Coordinates of C-alpha atoms in Angstrom, one line a residue:
M152 CA 0.5 0.3 -0.3
T153 CA 1.3 3.7 -1.1
A154 CA 0.9 6.8 0.8
T155 CA 1.4 10.3 -0.2
H156 CA 0.3 13.4 2.0
S157 CA -1.6 16.7 0.3
D158 CA -2.4 19.9 2.9
V159 CA -6.1 19.1 1.8
L160 CA -7.5 16.6 0.9
I161 CA -11.0 16.5 -0.3
I162 CA -13.5 13.7 -1.4
G163 CA -15.5 14.6 -4.3
A164 CA -15.9 16.7 -6.6
G165 CA -19.3 18.0 -7.2
V166 CA -20.7 21.6 -5.6
G167 CA -18.8 21.2 -2.9
G168 CA -16.1 19.7 -3.6
G169 CA -15.7 21.1 -6.9
A170 CA -16.1 24.8 -4.7
L171 CA -13.6 24.4 -2.6
A172 CA -10.9 23.1 -4.4
Y173 CA -11.7 26.6 -6.5
A174 CA -11.8 28.8 -3.2
L175 CA -8.3 26.7 -2.0
A176 CA -6.2 26.7 -5.1
P177 CA -5.3 30.7 -5.0
T178 CA -3.2 29.5 -1.1
G179 CA -0.8 27.5 -3.4
K180 CA -1.3 24.7 -0.7
S181 CA -1.0 20.8 -1.1
I182 CA -4.5 20.9 -2.8
R183 CA -5.5 16.7 -3.8
V184 CA -9.5 15.7 -5.1
L185 CA -10.4 12.0 -6.0
N186 CA -13.6 11.2 -7.0
R187 CA -15.3 8.5 -8.2
L188 CA -14.8 8.6 -12.5
G189 CA -13.8 10.7 -14.5
S190 CA -14.9 13.9 -17.0
L191 CA -18.5 12.3 -18.5
P192 CA -17.7 11.4 -22.4
R193 CA -18.4 13.8 -24.8
E194 CA -20.1 12.3 -27.6
R195 CA -23.7 12.5 -30.1
E196 CA -25.4 10.3 -27.4
N197 CA -25.0 13.4 -24.7
W198 CA -28.1 14.9 -27.0
D199 CA -29.2 11.5 -27.5
P200 CA -32.8 11.4 -25.1
V201 CA -33.2 7.8 -26.0
K202 CA -29.3 6.2 -24.4
L203 CA -30.6 9.1 -21.4
F204 CA -34.0 8.5 -20.4
V205 CA -34.4 4.8 -21.2
E206 CA -31.0 3.7 -21.5
G207 CA -29.6 6.2 -18.7
R208 CA -26.6 5.6 -20.7
Y209 CA -24.3 7.8 -17.9
K210 CA -26.9 6.7 -14.2
S211 CA -25.0 4.6 -12.2
E212 CA -26.5 0.7 -12.4
E213 CA -26.7 0.5 -7.9
Q214 CA -29.3 -0.9 -6.7
W215 CA -30.9 1.0 -3.3
I216 CA -33.0 0.3 -1.5
D217 CA -36.5 0.6 0.4
G218 CA -35.8 1.0 3.6
H219 CA -40.9 1.4 3.6
T220 CA -40.5 -1.7 1.5
G221 CA -37.5 -3.5 1.0
E222 CA -37.4 -3.3 -2.7
D223 CA -34.4 -2.0 -5.1
F224 CA -34.8 0.6 -6.8
Q225 CA -32.4 2.3 -9.2
P226 CA -31.0 6.5 -7.9
G227 CA -30.4 9.1 -9.8
M228 CA -26.9 9.6 -9.6
F229 CA -24.0 10.7 -11.0
Y230 CA -20.3 10.3 -10.4
W231 CA -18.4 12.2 -12.6
L232 CA -16.5 14.8 -12.0
G233 CA -19.8 17.3 -11.5
G234 CA -21.7 15.0 -9.8
N235 CA -25.4 14.8 -10.7
T236 CA -25.2 18.5 -12.0
K237 CA -23.7 16.9 -15.6
V238 CA -27.3 16.6 -16.1
Y239 CA -29.0 19.5 -13.7
G240 CA -32.1 22.1 -15.4
S241 CA -28.8 24.9 -13.9
A242 CA -31.6 27.1 -12.5
L243 CA -29.5 28.4 -9.6
L244 CA -31.3 30.2 -7.3
R245 CA -31.1 31.7 -3.6
L246 CA -32.8 30.2 -0.8
R247 CA -34.6 33.8 1.3
P248 CA -33.5 34.5 4.6
E249 CA -37.2 33.3 5.9
D250 CA -35.7 29.8 5.0
F251 CA -32.6 29.9 8.0
T252 CA -35.9 30.6 10.7
A253 CA -37.7 28.1 12.1
M254 CA -41.5 28.2 10.1
Q255 CA -44.0 26.3 10.5
H256 CA -45.2 23.9 7.7
E257 CA -48.5 21.9 6.5
D258 CA -46.8 19.0 8.4
G259 CA -44.5 20.3 11.3
L260 CA -42.2 23.0 12.2
S261 CA -38.5 23.2 10.3
P262 CA -36.3 24.2 12.3
A263 CA -33.7 27.6 12.6
W264 CA -29.9 27.6 11.1
P265 CA -27.8 28.7 13.2
L266 CA -27.0 31.3 11.2
S267 CA -28.8 33.4 9.1
Y268 CA -29.1 34.9 5.0
D269 CA -26.6 38.4 6.6
D270 CA -24.3 35.2 6.8
Y271 CA -24.3 34.0 2.9
A272 CA -25.0 37.0 1.6
P273 CA -21.9 38.2 0.1
Y274 CA -20.6 34.1 -0.7
Y275 CA -24.1 34.1 -3.0
D276 CA -23.0 36.5 -4.5
Q277 CA -19.5 35.7 -5.2
A278 CA -21.4 32.3 -6.4
E279 CA -23.5 33.7 -8.8
A280 CA -20.4 35.2 -10.9
I281 CA -18.2 31.5 -10.2
Y282 CA -21.4 29.8 -12.0
H283 CA -22.5 33.3 -14.3
V284 CA -26.1 33.3 -13.7
H285 CA -28.1 35.1 -15.9
G286 CA -30.9 36.3 -13.6
S287 CA -32.9 40.3 -13.5
R288 CA -33.1 41.5 -9.4
G289 CA -36.6 42.7 -8.4
S290 CA -38.4 40.4 -10.8
D291 CA -38.7 38.0 -7.5
P292 CA -41.7 39.2 -5.2
F293 CA -39.9 37.3 -2.4
E294 CA -36.4 38.5 -4.3
P295 CA -33.5 38.7 -0.8
P296 CA -31.1 41.8 -0.6
A297 CA -27.7 41.3 -3.2
G298 CA -25.0 42.9 -3.7
G299 CA -25.5 44.3 -6.8
P300 CA -27.4 43.0 -10.6
Y301 CA -27.3 39.2 -11.3
P302 CA -23.2 39.3 -13.2
H303 CA -25.4 38.8 -16.7
P304 CA -28.7 39.4 -17.9
A305 CA -31.7 37.3 -18.5
I306 CA -31.4 34.4 -20.8
A307 CA -34.7 36.4 -23.1
H308 CA -38.0 33.7 -23.4
D309 CA -39.0 32.2 -25.9
P310 CA -42.0 33.8 -27.7
R311 CA -44.5 31.1 -26.2
I312 CA -43.9 31.9 -22.8
G313 CA -43.0 35.5 -22.8
E314 CA -47.3 34.6 -23.8
V315 CA -47.2 32.6 -20.6
A316 CA -45.3 35.4 -18.3
E317 CA -47.8 37.9 -19.9
G318 CA -51.1 35.6 -18.8
L319 CA -49.4 35.2 -15.2
R320 CA -49.5 38.8 -14.8
A321 CA -52.6 39.4 -15.6
A322 CA -53.9 37.1 -14.0
G323 CA -53.0 38.7 -10.8
L324 CA -48.7 37.2 -10.4
Q325 CA -45.3 38.0 -9.9
P326 CA -43.4 35.9 -12.5
L327 CA -39.7 36.2 -12.2
D328 CA -36.8 35.2 -15.1
L329 CA -35.3 32.5 -14.0
P330 CA -32.0 32.4 -13.0
M331 CA -29.8 30.0 -14.6
G332 CA -25.9 29.2 -14.7
V333 CA -24.9 29.0 -18.5
K334 CA -22.7 31.3 -20.6
F335 CA -24.4 32.8 -24.2
S336 CA -21.1 31.8 -25.0
E337 CA -16.9 31.0 -24.8
A338 CA -15.9 34.0 -26.7
N339 CA -18.7 36.2 -24.7
P340 CA -20.5 34.2 -22.1
G341 CA -22.4 37.2 -21.4
G342 CA -23.8 37.9 -24.6
G343 CA -24.7 38.1 -27.7
E344 CA -26.9 35.0 -29.2
F345 CA -27.4 32.0 -26.8
V346 CA -25.7 28.8 -28.7
L347 CA -27.6 26.6 -26.7
R348 CA -31.2 27.8 -28.2
E349 CA -29.8 28.0 -31.3
V350 CA -28.3 25.0 -31.5
F351 CA -31.4 22.8 -29.6
G352 CA -33.1 24.2 -32.7
A353 CA -31.0 23.4 -35.5
M354 CA -31.9 20.0 -33.8
G355 CA -35.2 20.3 -33.6
R356 CA -35.7 19.5 -30.2
A357 CA -34.6 20.7 -26.8
A358 CA -31.2 19.2 -25.0
F359 CA -31.3 20.5 -21.3
D360 CA -32.9 19.5 -18.7
G361 CA -31.3 16.9 -17.5
Y362 CA -29.0 16.0 -20.3
P363 CA -25.2 16.9 -20.5
D364 CA -23.8 19.6 -22.2
M365 CA -21.3 18.8 -24.7
L366 CA -20.1 22.3 -25.5
H367 CA -19.2 23.4 -21.6
L368 CA -21.7 26.8 -22.0
K369 CA -23.6 25.0 -19.3
M370 CA -22.3 26.1 -16.5
D371 CA -21.9 22.8 -13.6
A372 CA -20.1 22.2 -11.2
E373 CA -17.1 20.0 -13.1
T374 CA -16.9 23.9 -15.9
A375 CA -17.7 26.2 -13.1
T376 CA -15.1 25.0 -10.6
V377 CA -12.9 21.6 -11.1
I378 CA -11.3 22.8 -14.4
P379 CA -10.4 26.0 -13.4
A380 CA -9.0 24.2 -9.8
A381 CA -7.1 21.7 -12.2
A382 CA -5.5 24.5 -14.4
N383 CA -3.8 25.4 -10.6
D384 CA -0.3 23.3 -10.3
N385 CA -1.1 22.7 -6.7
V386 CA -4.2 21.2 -7.3
D387 CA -3.9 17.4 -8.1
L388 CA -7.3 15.9 -9.3
V389 CA -7.5 11.8 -9.0
T390 CA -10.3 10.0 -10.8
D391 CA -11.7 6.8 -11.2
A392 CA -10.6 7.2 -7.1
L393 CA -13.4 5.3 -4.8
A394 CA -12.7 7.0 -0.7
T395 CA -13.8 3.1 1.2
K396 CA -13.0 4.1 4.1
V397 CA -11.7 7.3 7.2
L398 CA -9.3 6.2 9.3
T399 CA -8.7 7.9 12.6
N400 CA -6.2 8.0 15.8
A401 CA -6.4 5.5 18.8
S402 CA -8.6 8.0 20.7
G403 CA -10.4 8.9 17.1
T404 CA -9.5 12.9 17.8
E405 CA -8.4 13.1 14.5
V406 CA -8.1 11.4 11.3
T407 CA -5.3 10.3 10.7
G408 CA -5.8 9.1 6.4
I409 CA -8.1 7.6 4.0
D410 CA -7.7 4.7 2.2
V411 CA -9.3 5.1 -1.6
T412 CA -9.3 2.8 -3.7
V413 CA -8.2 3.0 -7.5
G414 CA -7.0 1.6 -10.3
G415 CA -8.5 -2.1 -8.4
E416 CA -5.3 -0.7 -6.3
T417 CA -5.7 0.7 -2.4
V418 CA -4.1 3.3 -1.9
R419 CA -3.7 5.6 1.9
Y420 CA -3.9 8.6 1.5
T421 CA -2.6 11.2 4.2
A422 CA -3.0 15.1 4.4
D423 CA -3.8 17.9 7.2
V424 CA -7.5 18.7 6.8
Y425 CA -9.8 16.1 5.2
V426 CA -12.8 17.5 3.8
L427 CA -16.4 14.9 2.7
A428 CA -18.1 16.4 -0.4
A429 CA -18.7 13.5 -1.6
G430 CA -22.7 14.3 -1.1
A431 CA -25.7 13.8 1.4
I432 CA -26.0 9.7 0.9
Q433 CA -21.9 8.7 0.2
T434 CA -20.9 10.9 2.8
P435 CA -22.5 9.6 5.2
T436 CA -23.4 5.9 4.0
L437 CA -18.6 6.3 4.0
L438 CA -18.8 7.1 8.1
F439 CA -21.0 4.1 8.2
R440 CA -18.5 1.9 6.6
S441 CA -15.4 4.1 9.6
A442 CA -16.6 3.2 12.0
N443 CA -14.3 2.0 14.9
S444 CA -13.9 1.8 18.7
A445 CA -13.7 5.1 18.9
H446 CA -16.8 5.7 17.0
P447 CA -18.8 2.7 17.1
N448 CA -21.8 4.1 15.2
G449 CA -20.0 5.8 12.4
L450 CA -17.7 7.8 12.8
A451 CA -18.2 11.2 13.8
N452 CA -21.4 10.8 15.6
T453 CA -21.6 10.2 19.2
S454 CA -24.9 12.2 18.0
G455 CA -26.7 9.6 16.2
R456 CA -27.3 12.0 13.4
V457 CA -25.2 10.5 10.7
G458 CA -28.0 9.4 7.7
R459 CA -30.7 11.5 9.5
H460 CA -32.3 14.1 9.1
F461 CA -32.0 13.5 4.9
M462 CA -34.3 15.7 2.4
R463 CA -35.1 15.2 -1.4
H464 CA -37.8 18.0 -1.0
V465 CA -41.2 17.4 -2.9
T466 CA -41.7 17.3 -6.4
S467 CA -43.8 16.8 -8.8
K468 CA -43.6 17.4 -12.8
F469 CA -46.4 20.2 -14.3
Y470 CA -48.0 19.2 -17.7
T471 CA -50.0 22.1 -19.1
V472 CA -51.8 22.2 -21.8
A473 CA -53.8 25.3 -23.7
S474 CA -55.2 22.9 -26.8
Q475 CA -56.1 25.2 -28.3
T476 CA -52.4 27.1 -28.7
P477 CA -49.2 25.1 -29.9
N478 CA -45.7 24.8 -27.6
P479 CA -42.9 25.8 -30.3
T480 CA -40.0 26.6 -27.5
R481 CA -36.9 24.9 -28.2
F482 CA -35.6 26.1 -25.1
Q483 CA -38.5 26.1 -22.7
K484 CA -36.4 26.4 -19.0
T485 CA -36.4 30.3 -18.3
L486 CA -39.9 31.1 -15.9
A487 CA -40.5 31.0 -12.6
I488 CA -42.6 31.4 -10.2
N489 CA -42.0 32.0 -6.3
D490 CA -45.6 34.2 -5.1
F491 CA -47.0 31.5 -3.4
Y492 CA -43.3 31.1 -1.5
F493 CA -44.5 31.9 2.0
G494 CA -48.2 30.6 1.9
A495 CA -51.6 31.0 -0.6
K496 CA -52.8 34.1 0.6
D497 CA -56.5 33.2 -0.2
G498 CA -57.9 32.3 2.3
S499 CA -57.6 28.9 2.8
D500 CA -56.1 26.7 5.7
F501 CA -52.7 27.4 3.3
D502 CA -53.7 31.8 3.6
A503 CA -50.1 31.4 5.5
I504 CA -48.6 28.1 4.8
P505 CA -45.2 28.0 2.8
L506 CA -46.0 26.2 -0.6
G507 CA -42.9 26.8 -2.4
H508 CA -40.8 27.6 -5.3
V509 CA -42.1 26.5 -9.3
H510 CA -40.1 26.8 -12.5
L511 CA -40.5 25.8 -15.9
M512 CA -38.4 22.6 -17.0
G513 CA -36.8 21.3 -20.6
K514 CA -39.5 20.6 -22.4
H515 CA -40.7 16.9 -23.2
A516 CA -41.4 15.6 -25.8
G517 CA -44.6 12.7 -26.3
W518 CA -42.7 10.5 -25.6
Q519 CA -41.2 10.9 -22.5
I520 CA -44.7 12.3 -20.8
K521 CA -45.4 8.7 -21.9
Q522 CA -43.2 7.3 -19.6
D523 CA -44.4 9.0 -17.2
L524 CA -48.4 8.4 -16.8
P525 CA -49.5 5.4 -16.9
D526 CA -49.3 2.3 -19.0
G527 CA -51.5 2.7 -21.2
A528 CA -53.9 5.5 -21.4
Y529 CA -53.4 7.8 -24.2
S530 CA -51.7 6.6 -28.1
D531 CA -48.6 8.1 -29.3
E532 CA -50.3 9.9 -31.7
E533 CA -52.5 12.1 -28.7
Y534 CA -48.8 11.7 -26.7
D535 CA -47.3 13.4 -29.7
R536 CA -50.7 16.6 -28.7
I537 CA -49.7 16.7 -25.8
A538 CA -46.5 17.4 -26.1
A539 CA -46.7 20.0 -28.4
H540 CA -49.4 21.8 -27.0
S541 CA -47.8 21.6 -23.2
V542 CA -45.8 23.6 -21.3
D543 CA -44.1 21.7 -18.5
W544 CA -43.8 23.1 -14.8
W545 CA -41.6 21.9 -12.2
V546 CA -42.9 21.9 -8.2
Q547 CA -40.7 21.4 -5.3
G548 CA -41.5 21.8 -2.0
E549 CA -39.8 22.7 1.4
D550 CA -39.9 19.0 2.7
L551 CA -39.2 18.4 6.6
P552 CA -35.7 17.0 7.9
L553 CA -37.9 13.9 9.8
Y554 CA -35.3 12.5 12.4
E555 CA -37.2 8.8 10.4
N556 CA -35.7 9.7 7.2
R557 CA -32.6 7.8 7.5
V558 CA -30.2 6.2 5.2
D559 CA -28.3 3.6 6.4
L560 CA -26.5 0.4 5.6
T561 CA -28.1 -2.9 5.6
D562 CA -25.4 -5.9 6.7
D563 CA -24.0 -6.6 4.4
G564 CA -23.3 -3.0 3.4
R565 CA -25.4 -1.7 0.3
I566 CA -27.6 2.0 0.7
R567 CA -31.0 1.5 2.3
L568 CA -33.1 4.6 2.2
H569 CA -36.1 4.9 4.8
Y570 CA -38.6 7.7 3.9
T571 CA -41.7 9.3 4.7
W572 CA -43.1 12.7 2.5
T573 CA -44.4 15.3 4.3
N574 CA -46.4 18.5 3.6
R575 CA -48.1 16.7 0.3
G576 CA -51.3 18.8 1.0
A577 CA -49.4 21.7 0.0
H578 CA -48.1 20.7 -2.8
G579 CA -51.0 19.7 -4.1
K580 CA -52.5 23.6 -3.4
L581 CA -49.3 25.0 -5.0
M582 CA -50.6 23.1 -8.4
D583 CA -53.9 24.1 -7.9
L584 CA -53.4 28.1 -7.4
L585 CA -51.3 27.3 -10.7
E586 CA -53.7 25.9 -12.8
A587 CA -56.5 28.3 -11.3
A588 CA -53.8 31.1 -13.1
L589 CA -53.2 29.8 -16.2
R590 CA -57.0 28.0 -17.1
K591 CA -57.4 32.4 -17.4
Q592 CA -55.2 32.3 -20.3
G593 CA -56.9 29.0 -21.7
F594 CA -54.5 26.6 -21.0
D595 CA -57.3 23.2 -20.2
E596 CA -56.0 20.0 -19.9
F597 CA -53.3 19.0 -16.3
Y598 CA -51.1 16.5 -16.4
R599 CA -49.7 16.1 -12.3
V600 CA -46.6 13.4 -11.4
P601 CA -44.7 13.1 -8.3
M602 CA -41.2 12.4 -8.4
P603 CA -40.6 8.6 -6.7
L604 CA -37.8 7.8 -5.0
G605 CA -35.6 7.1 -7.0
V606 CA -35.2 11.4 -7.5
V607 CA -33.1 11.8 -5.5
N608 CA -31.1 15.2 -6.8
H609 CA -32.7 17.2 -4.1
Q610 CA -31.1 15.2 -1.8
C611 CA -29.5 17.2 1.8
G612 CA -29.4 17.0 5.3
T613 CA -27.8 14.2 6.8
C614 CA -24.9 15.6 8.5
R615 CA -26.5 18.4 9.7
M616 CA -24.7 21.9 11.1
S617 CA -25.6 22.7 14.6
T618 CA -23.7 25.1 17.5
A619 CA -24.4 21.4 19.7
P620 CA -22.6 18.7 19.3
T621 CA -25.9 17.2 20.9
D622 CA -27.6 18.5 17.5
G623 CA -25.5 17.4 14.7
V624 CA -23.3 16.4 12.6
V625 CA -20.8 19.6 12.1
D626 CA -20.9 23.2 13.3
V627 CA -20.9 26.4 11.1
F628 CA -18.0 26.1 9.6
G629 CA -18.4 22.6 8.2
R630 CA -15.9 21.1 10.7
T631 CA -17.4 17.5 12.6
H632 CA -17.8 17.6 16.0
D633 CA -15.9 14.6 16.8
V634 CA -13.3 14.7 14.7
A635 CA -10.5 18.3 14.6
N636 CA -9.3 17.6 11.8
L637 CA -13.0 16.4 9.5
F638 CA -14.9 19.0 7.8
I639 CA -17.5 17.7 5.8
A640 CA -17.9 20.2 2.5
D641 CA -21.8 18.7 0.0
A642 CA -24.9 19.4 1.0
S643 CA -25.5 16.7 4.1
F644 CA -24.5 20.3 6.5
F645 CA -28.4 21.3 5.3
P646 CA -30.5 22.4 8.9
S647 CA -33.9 21.9 6.2
S648 CA -34.6 22.5 2.9
G649 CA -35.6 25.4 1.8
A650 CA -37.7 25.8 -1.1
T651 CA -35.3 26.4 -4.6
N652 CA -33.1 24.6 -5.4
P653 CA -29.8 23.8 -3.1
T654 CA -26.1 23.8 -5.5
L655 CA -26.1 28.5 -4.8
T656 CA -26.3 27.5 -1.2
I657 CA -24.1 24.3 -1.2
A658 CA -21.4 26.9 -2.7
A659 CA -21.9 29.8 -1.1
H660 CA -22.0 27.8 2.1
V661 CA -18.3 25.7 0.7
L662 CA -17.0 29.3 -0.3
R663 CA -17.6 30.4 3.9
I664 CA -15.7 28.0 5.1
A665 CA -12.3 27.9 2.6
D666 CA -12.7 31.4 3.8
Y667 CA -12.6 29.7 7.6
L668 CA -9.5 27.2 6.6
K669 CA -7.8 30.2 4.9
S670 CA -7.7 32.3 7.9
E671 CA -7.8 29.9 11.2
V672 CA -6.4 26.8 9.9
L673 CA -3.9 26.2 6.8

């Protein structure tokens, strides 16, 4: 077994690991980043919907276990450089200031964070710059404060989406330009022709939401942070590297090394500072696999919170159809609705109950809608008709951090996920309100598709942040309460999920960790 040392060792090159390497690279310290796979291949199949959505070409083949039913399921996990952002839709939103406070939801209380929005605000500014976010301040009715305008102007709506936006305004809503992390082109990231729209128009179909981007214009974590970080001589990126165990001294107070399988051989990597950024499922399961006599229930788990409080958002696809009005849009993902983020405001039982966030998805084809609806519901021709007239929404609400919702390992080491849904009534109410607004502009068919357990792309909460070691796994700077030189820098830290996509908050949180490491540790 060989051993190799660095100042900082980062496990995982997704949003968190990439942001940390990017932020620490200018220090000149030796930084090693390990990732399970290398770069997702740039090939024609990147934009082949059958290869992606039917054959699952780039998805992990692993099978997890549903803790309630005992049945196997294939999770939507991607372990390439950039992690799940390689196939995400690049919507990059901040949490609201209220999301950091305790809020009453339909099914319980969402807890306060030990930090406030003000602690994150300057790091949100930095993250938006790193991810080339396009948006327009002032279009969001509950917009949080920011240090200035978005780095780039909002992406213009295609004509049909512009019509829908105007119709929503006529119905009394305040639709907003969806903040998106993209480059318009390599030569002119902030302006000129929007190359992705031009390419997809020429292809005759959308190829964005759920697709890898072979042009590297979508700002996924690899493009935004991993590639720039790895360009520095002091950053060593090691791929095809699977971390198997974190080792500690006899007392369990410090990490002494991590065993990693690289090319079929075990390598022991050592460092001064160790950072787990493998994601909200793989980070806690690595801690479980690293149990020792000092940490018999899993490393850094004296609180019993490792793997607990799993969240993933309450999500549905919502196909809304105006049967008399076609939707020829190619790049659809430019519009969002936050009017009901904090309540229905209609005098109903949900008047002051947070409902969540809605934004457009990439345009779906008939055969994709067919996959989402019950077998035999319609003919292929009817699915194509629905797709030709549909405007396709992604609806998401806050998921409560139940203690019982957790990830653990079976006796033979397989990943098991125990999950109970919360806030489903509020989720349905959000779609009711959107449907009512859309009916006023001629929409007359609606199809709701709740996302199954296998959709874990917004996973968070399994090593929650806390001030008291008994209540969580890490402190406000990502350091584990139990192990002095072990940090966690991925979505595991979330005390609550909020209702916006987690990517920008992960990046902001990790940039804050980086500042702490630079000033206090390295």
